[in-house]
mmCIF file of C-alpha atoms in Angstrom:
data_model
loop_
_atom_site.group_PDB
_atom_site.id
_atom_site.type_symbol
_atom_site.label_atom_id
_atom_site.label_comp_id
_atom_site.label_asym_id
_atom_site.label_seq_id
_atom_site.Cartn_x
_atom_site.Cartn_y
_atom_site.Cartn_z
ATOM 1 C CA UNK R 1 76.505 246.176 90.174
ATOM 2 C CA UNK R 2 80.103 244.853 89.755
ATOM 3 C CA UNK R 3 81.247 242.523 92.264
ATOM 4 C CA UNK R 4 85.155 241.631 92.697
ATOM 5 C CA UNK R 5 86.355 238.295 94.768
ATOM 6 C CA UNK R 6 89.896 237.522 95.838
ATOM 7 C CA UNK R 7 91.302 234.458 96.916
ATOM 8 C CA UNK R 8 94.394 232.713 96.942
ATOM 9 C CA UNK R 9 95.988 234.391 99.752
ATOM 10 C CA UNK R 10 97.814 232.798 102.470
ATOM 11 C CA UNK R 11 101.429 232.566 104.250
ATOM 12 C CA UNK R 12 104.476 230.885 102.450
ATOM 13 C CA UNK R 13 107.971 231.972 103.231
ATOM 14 C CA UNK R 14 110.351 233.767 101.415
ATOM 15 C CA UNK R 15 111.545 233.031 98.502
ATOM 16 C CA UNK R 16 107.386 231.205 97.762
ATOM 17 C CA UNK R 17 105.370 232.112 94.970
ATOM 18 C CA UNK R 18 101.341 232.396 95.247
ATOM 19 C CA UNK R 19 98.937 232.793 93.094
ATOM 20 C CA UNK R 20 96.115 235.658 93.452
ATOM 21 C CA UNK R 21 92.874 235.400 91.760
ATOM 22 C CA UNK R 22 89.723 237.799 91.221
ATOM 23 C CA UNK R 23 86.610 236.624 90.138
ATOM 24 C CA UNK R 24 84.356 239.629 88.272
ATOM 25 C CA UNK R 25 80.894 239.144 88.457
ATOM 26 C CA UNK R 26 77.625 241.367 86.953
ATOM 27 C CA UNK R 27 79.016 243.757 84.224
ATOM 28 C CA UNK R 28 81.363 242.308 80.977
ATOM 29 C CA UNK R 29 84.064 241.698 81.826
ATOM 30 C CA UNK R 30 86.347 242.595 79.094
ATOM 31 C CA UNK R 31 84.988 246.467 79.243
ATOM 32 C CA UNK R 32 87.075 247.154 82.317
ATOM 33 C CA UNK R 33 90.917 247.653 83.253
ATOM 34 C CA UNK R 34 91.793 245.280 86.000
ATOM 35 C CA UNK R 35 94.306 246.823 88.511
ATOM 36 C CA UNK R 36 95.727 244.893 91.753
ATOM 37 C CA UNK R 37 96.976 246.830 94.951
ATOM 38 C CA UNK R 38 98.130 245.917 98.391
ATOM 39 C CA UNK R 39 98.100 247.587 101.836
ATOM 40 C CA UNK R 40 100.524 246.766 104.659
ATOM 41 C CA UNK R 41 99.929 247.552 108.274
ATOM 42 C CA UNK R 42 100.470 251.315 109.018
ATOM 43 C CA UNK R 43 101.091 252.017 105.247
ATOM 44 C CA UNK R 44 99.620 253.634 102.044
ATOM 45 C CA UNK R 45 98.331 251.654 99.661
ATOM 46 C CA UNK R 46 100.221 250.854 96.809
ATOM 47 C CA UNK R 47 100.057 249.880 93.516
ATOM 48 C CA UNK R 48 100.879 246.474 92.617
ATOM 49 C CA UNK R 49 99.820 245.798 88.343
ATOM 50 C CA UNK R 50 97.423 246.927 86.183
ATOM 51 C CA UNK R 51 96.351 245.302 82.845
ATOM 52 C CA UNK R 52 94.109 246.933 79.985
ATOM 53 C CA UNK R 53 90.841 245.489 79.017
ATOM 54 C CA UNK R 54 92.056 243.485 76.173
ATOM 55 C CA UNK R 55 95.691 242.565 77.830
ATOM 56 C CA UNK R 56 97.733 244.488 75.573
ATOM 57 C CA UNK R 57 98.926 247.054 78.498
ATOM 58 C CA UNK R 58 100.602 245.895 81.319
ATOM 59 C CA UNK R 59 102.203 248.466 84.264
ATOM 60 C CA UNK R 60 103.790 246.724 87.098
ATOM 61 C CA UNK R 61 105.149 248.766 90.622
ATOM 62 C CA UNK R 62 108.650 249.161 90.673
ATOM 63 C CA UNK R 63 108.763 246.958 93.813
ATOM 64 C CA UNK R 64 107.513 244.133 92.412
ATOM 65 C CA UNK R 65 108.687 244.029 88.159
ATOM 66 C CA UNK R 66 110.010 240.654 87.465
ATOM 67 C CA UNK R 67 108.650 239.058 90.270
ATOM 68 C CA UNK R 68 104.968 239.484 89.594
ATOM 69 C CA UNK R 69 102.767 238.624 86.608
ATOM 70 C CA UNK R 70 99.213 240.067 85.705
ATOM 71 C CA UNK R 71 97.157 238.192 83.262
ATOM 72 C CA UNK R 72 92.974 238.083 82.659
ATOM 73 C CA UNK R 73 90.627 235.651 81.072
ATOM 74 C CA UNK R 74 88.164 237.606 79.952
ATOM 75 C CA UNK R 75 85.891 234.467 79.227
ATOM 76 C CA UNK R 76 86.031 232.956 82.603
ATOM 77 C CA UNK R 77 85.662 236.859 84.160
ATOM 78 C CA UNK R 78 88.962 236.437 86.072
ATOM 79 C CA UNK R 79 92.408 238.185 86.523
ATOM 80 C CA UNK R 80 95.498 236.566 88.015
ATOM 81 C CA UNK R 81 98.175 237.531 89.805
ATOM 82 C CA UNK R 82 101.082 235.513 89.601
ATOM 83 C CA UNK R 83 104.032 236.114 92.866
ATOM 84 C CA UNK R 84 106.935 234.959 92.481
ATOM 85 C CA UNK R 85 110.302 235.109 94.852
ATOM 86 C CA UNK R 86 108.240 236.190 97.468
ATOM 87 C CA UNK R 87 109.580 238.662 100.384
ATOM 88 C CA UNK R 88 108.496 239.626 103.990
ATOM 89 C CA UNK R 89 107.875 243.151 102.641
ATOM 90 C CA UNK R 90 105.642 241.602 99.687
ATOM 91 C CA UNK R 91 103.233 240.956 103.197
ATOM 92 C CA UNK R 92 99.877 243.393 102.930
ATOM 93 C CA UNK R 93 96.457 243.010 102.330
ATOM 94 C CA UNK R 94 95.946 242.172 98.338
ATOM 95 C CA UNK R 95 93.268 244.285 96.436
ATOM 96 C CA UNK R 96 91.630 243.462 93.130
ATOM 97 C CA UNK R 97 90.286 246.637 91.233
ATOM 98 C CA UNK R 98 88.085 247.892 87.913
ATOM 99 C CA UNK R 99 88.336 250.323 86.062
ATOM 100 C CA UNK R 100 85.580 251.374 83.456
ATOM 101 C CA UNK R 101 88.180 252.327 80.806
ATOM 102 C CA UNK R 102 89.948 250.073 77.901
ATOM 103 C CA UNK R 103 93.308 251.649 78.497
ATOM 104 C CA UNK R 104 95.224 251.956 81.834
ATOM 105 C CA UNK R 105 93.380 253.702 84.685
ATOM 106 C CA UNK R 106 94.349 256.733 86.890
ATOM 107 C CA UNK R 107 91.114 256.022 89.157
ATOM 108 C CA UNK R 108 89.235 252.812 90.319
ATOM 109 C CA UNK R 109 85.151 252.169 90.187
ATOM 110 C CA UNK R 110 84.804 249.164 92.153
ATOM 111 C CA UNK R 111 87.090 247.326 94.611
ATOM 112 C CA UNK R 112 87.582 244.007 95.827
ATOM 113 C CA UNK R 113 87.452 243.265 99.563
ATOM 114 C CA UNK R 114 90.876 241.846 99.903
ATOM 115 C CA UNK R 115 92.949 238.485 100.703
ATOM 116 C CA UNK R 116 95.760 238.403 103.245
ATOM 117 C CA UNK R 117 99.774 237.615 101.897
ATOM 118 C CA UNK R 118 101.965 236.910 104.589
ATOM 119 C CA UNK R 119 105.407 235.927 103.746
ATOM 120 C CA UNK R 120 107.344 235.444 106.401
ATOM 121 C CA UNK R 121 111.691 235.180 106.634
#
């Protein structure tokens, strides 16, 4: 059984950065795409960055390219996500995701349970 944990959520105001982190646990690591996602209040969820097993593919959402960076240690079992220039609409619930596949995922096989980002104006 896989296990994901978030942290590093909080509130900061606009214009903040914050850093996201996921913590894999029970499978290797490295044998899964690592995706992140958010979900705002009354809204879909959306995709936020994705990053191949080894790191060599990296997708970002169109909201968020050049703001946001992905990047995984796959010896510590962890994926970041770097936010920078932070904006009230950047506020949701943050989701870390795996993917069994080495390449970049259209589906998700386990999910983390989420850390709040509020920025506020």
């Amino acid at each position: 059984q896989v296990q994901l944990v978030e942290s590093g959520g909080g509130s900061v105001q606009a214009g903040g950065s914050l850093r996201l982190s996921c913590v894999v646990s029970g499978r290797t690591f490295g044998s899964y795409a690592m995706g992140w996602f958010r979900q705002a209040p009354g809204k879909q969820r959306e995709f936020v960055a994705v990053i191949s097993w080894a790191g060599g593919t990296i997708k970002y959402g169109d909201s968020v390219k050049g703001r946001f960076a992905i990047s995984r240690d796959n010896a510590k079992g962890t994926v970041l996500l770097q936010m920078n220039s932070l904006r009230p609409e950047d506020t949701a619930v943050y989701y870390c995701a795996a993917a069994r596949t080495a390449g970049i995922p259209s589906d998700y096989d386990y999910w983390g349970q989420g850390t709040q980002v509020t920025v506020s104006s």
